[in-house]
CSV table of N, CA, C and O in Angstrom, one decimal:
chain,number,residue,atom,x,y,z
N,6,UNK,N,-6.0,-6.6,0.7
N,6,UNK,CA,-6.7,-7.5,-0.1
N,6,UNK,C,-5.7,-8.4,-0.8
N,6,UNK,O,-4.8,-8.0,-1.5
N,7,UNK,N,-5.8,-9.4,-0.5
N,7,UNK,CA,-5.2,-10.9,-1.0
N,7,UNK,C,-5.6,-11.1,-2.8
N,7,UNK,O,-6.8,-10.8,-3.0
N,8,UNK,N,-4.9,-11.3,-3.6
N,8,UNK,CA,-5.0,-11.7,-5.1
N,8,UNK,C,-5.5,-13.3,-4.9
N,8,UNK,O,-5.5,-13.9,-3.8
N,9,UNK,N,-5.8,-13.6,-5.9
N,9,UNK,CA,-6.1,-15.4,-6.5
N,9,UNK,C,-5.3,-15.9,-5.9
N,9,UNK,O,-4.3,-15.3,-5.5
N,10,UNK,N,-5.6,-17.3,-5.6
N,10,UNK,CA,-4.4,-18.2,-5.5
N,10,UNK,C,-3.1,-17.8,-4.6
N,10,UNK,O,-2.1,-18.5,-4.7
N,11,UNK,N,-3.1,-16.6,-3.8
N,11,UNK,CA,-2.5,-16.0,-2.9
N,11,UNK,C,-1.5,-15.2,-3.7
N,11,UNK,O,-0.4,-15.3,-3.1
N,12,UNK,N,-1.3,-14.4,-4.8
N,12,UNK,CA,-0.5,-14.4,-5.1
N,12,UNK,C,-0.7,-12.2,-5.6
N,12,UNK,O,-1.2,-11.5,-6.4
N,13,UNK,N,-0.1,-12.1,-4.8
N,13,UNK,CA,0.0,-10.2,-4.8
N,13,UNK,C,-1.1,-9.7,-3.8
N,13,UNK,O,-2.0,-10.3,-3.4
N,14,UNK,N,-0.8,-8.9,-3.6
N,14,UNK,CA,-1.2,-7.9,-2.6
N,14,UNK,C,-1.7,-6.6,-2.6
N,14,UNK,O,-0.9,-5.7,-2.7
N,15,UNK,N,-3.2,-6.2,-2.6
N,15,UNK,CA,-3.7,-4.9,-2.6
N,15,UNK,C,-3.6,-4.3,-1.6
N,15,UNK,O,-4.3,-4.6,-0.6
N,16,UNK,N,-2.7,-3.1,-1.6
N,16,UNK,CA,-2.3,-2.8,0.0
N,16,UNK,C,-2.9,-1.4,-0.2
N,16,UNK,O,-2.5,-0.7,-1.2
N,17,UNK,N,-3.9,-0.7,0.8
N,17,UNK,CA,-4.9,0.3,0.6
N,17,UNK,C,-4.5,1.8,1.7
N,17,UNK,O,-4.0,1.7,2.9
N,18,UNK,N,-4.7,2.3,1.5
N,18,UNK,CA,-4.8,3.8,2.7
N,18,UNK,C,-5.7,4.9,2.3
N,18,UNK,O,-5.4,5.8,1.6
N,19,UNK,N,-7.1,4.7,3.0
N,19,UNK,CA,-7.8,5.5,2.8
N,19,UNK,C,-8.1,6.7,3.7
N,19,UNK,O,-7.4,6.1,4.6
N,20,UNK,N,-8.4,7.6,4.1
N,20,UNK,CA,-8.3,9.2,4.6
N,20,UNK,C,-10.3,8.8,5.1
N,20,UNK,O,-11.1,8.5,4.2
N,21,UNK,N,-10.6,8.8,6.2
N,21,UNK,CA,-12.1,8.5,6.6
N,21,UNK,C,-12.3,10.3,6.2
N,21,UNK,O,-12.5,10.7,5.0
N,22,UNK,N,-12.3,10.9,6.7
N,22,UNK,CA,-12.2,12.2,6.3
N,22,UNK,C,-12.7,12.9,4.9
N,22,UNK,O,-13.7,13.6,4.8
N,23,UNK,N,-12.1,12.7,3.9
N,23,UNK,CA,-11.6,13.0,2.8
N,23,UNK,C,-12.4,12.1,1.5
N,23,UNK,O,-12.9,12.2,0.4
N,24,UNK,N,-12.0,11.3,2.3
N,24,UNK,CA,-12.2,10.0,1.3
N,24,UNK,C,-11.5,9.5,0.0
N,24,UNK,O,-12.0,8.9,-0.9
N,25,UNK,N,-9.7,10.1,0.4
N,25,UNK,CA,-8.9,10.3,-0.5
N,25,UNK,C,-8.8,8.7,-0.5
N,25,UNK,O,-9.7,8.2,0.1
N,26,UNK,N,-7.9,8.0,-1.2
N,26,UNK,CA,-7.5,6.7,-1.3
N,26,UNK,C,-6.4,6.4,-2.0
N,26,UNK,O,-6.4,7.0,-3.0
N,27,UNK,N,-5.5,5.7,-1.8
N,27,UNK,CA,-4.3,5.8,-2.4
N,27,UNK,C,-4.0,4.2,-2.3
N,27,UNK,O,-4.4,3.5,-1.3
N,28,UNK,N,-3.3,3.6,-3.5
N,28,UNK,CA,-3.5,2.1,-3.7
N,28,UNK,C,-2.2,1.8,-4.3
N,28,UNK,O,-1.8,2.5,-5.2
N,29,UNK,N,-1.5,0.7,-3.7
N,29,UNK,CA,-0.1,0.3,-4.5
N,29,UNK,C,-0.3,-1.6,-4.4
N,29,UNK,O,-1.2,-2.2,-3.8
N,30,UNK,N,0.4,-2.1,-5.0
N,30,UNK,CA,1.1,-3.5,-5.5
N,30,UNK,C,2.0,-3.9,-4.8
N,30,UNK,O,3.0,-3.2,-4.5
N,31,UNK,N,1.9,-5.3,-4.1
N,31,UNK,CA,2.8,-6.1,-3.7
N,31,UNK,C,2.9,-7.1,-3.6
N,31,UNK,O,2.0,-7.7,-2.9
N,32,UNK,N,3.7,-7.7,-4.0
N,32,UNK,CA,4.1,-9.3,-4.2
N,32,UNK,C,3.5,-10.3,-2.8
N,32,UNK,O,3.0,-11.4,-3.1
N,33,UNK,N,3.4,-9.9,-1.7
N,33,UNK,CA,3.0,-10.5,-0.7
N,33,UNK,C,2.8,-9.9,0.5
N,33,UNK,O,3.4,-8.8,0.7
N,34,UNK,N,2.0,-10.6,1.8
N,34,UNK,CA,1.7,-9.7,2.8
N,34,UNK,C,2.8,-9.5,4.0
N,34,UNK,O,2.6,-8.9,5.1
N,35,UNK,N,4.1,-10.2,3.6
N,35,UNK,CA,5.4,-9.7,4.4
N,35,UNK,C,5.7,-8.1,4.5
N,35,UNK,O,5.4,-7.4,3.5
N,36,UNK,N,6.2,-7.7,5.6
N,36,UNK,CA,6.9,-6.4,5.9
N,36,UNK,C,7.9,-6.2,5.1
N,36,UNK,O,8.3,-5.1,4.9
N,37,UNK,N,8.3,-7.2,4.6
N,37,UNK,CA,9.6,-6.7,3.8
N,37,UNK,C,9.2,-6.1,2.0
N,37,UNK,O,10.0,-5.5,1.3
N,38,UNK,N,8.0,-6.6,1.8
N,38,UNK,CA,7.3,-6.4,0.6
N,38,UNK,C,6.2,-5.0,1.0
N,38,UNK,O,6.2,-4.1,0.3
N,39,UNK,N,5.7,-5.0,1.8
N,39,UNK,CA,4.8,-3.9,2.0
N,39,UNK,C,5.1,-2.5,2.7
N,39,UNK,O,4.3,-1.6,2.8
N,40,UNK,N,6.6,-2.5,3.3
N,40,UNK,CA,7.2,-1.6,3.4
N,40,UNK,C,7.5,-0.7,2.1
N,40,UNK,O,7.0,0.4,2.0
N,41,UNK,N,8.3,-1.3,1.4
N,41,UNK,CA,8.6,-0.2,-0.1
N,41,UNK,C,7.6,0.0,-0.8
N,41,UNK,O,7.7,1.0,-1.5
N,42,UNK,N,6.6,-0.6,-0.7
N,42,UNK,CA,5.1,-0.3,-1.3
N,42,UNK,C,4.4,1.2,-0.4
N,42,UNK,O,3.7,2.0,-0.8
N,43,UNK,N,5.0,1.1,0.8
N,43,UNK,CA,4.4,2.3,1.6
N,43,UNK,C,5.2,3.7,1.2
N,43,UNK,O,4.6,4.7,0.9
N,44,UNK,N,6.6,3.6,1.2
N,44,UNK,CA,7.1,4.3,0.9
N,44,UNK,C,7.2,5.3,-0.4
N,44,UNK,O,7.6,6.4,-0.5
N,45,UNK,N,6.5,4.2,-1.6
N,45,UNK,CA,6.6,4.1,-2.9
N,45,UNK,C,5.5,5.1,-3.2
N,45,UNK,O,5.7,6.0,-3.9
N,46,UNK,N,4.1,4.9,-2.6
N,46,UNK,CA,2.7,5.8,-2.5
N,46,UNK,C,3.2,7.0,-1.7
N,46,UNK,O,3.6,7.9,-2.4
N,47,UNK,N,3.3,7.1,-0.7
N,47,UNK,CA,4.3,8.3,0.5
N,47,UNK,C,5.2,8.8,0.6
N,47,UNK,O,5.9,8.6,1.6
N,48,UNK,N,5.8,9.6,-0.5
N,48,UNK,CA,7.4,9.7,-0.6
N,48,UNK,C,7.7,11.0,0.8
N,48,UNK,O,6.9,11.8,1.2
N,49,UNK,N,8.5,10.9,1.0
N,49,UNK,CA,8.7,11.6,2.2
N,49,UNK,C,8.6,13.4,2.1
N,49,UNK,O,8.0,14.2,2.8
N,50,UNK,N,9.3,13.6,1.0
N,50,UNK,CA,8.7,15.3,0.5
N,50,UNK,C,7.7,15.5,-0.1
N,50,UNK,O,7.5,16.5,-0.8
N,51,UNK,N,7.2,14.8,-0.1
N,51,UNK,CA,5.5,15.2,-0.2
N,51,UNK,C,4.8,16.0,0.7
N,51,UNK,O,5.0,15.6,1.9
N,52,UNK,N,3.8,17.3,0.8
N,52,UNK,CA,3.6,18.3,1.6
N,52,UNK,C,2.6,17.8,2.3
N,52,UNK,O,2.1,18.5,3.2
């Protein structure tokens, strides 16, 4: 999901399953902005 005026980024991961949902912040819809945003919700030792 796009903000106003283009400006941030609702970047979402929802679980169809579950119906868990997990939601982070990002400056814009580049890879280089929505990569650390992925990582940032998903840290890797997480079980």
């Amino acid at each position: 999901m796009i903000g106003g005026n283009h400006l941030g980024v609702l970047v979402t991961h929802v679980d169809k399953a579950s119906k868990f949902l997990v939601a982070g912040l990002a400056k814009n819809k580049t890879a280089s902005e929505i990569n650390p945003c992925h990582r940032k919700t998903f840290p890797r030792d997480s079980p």
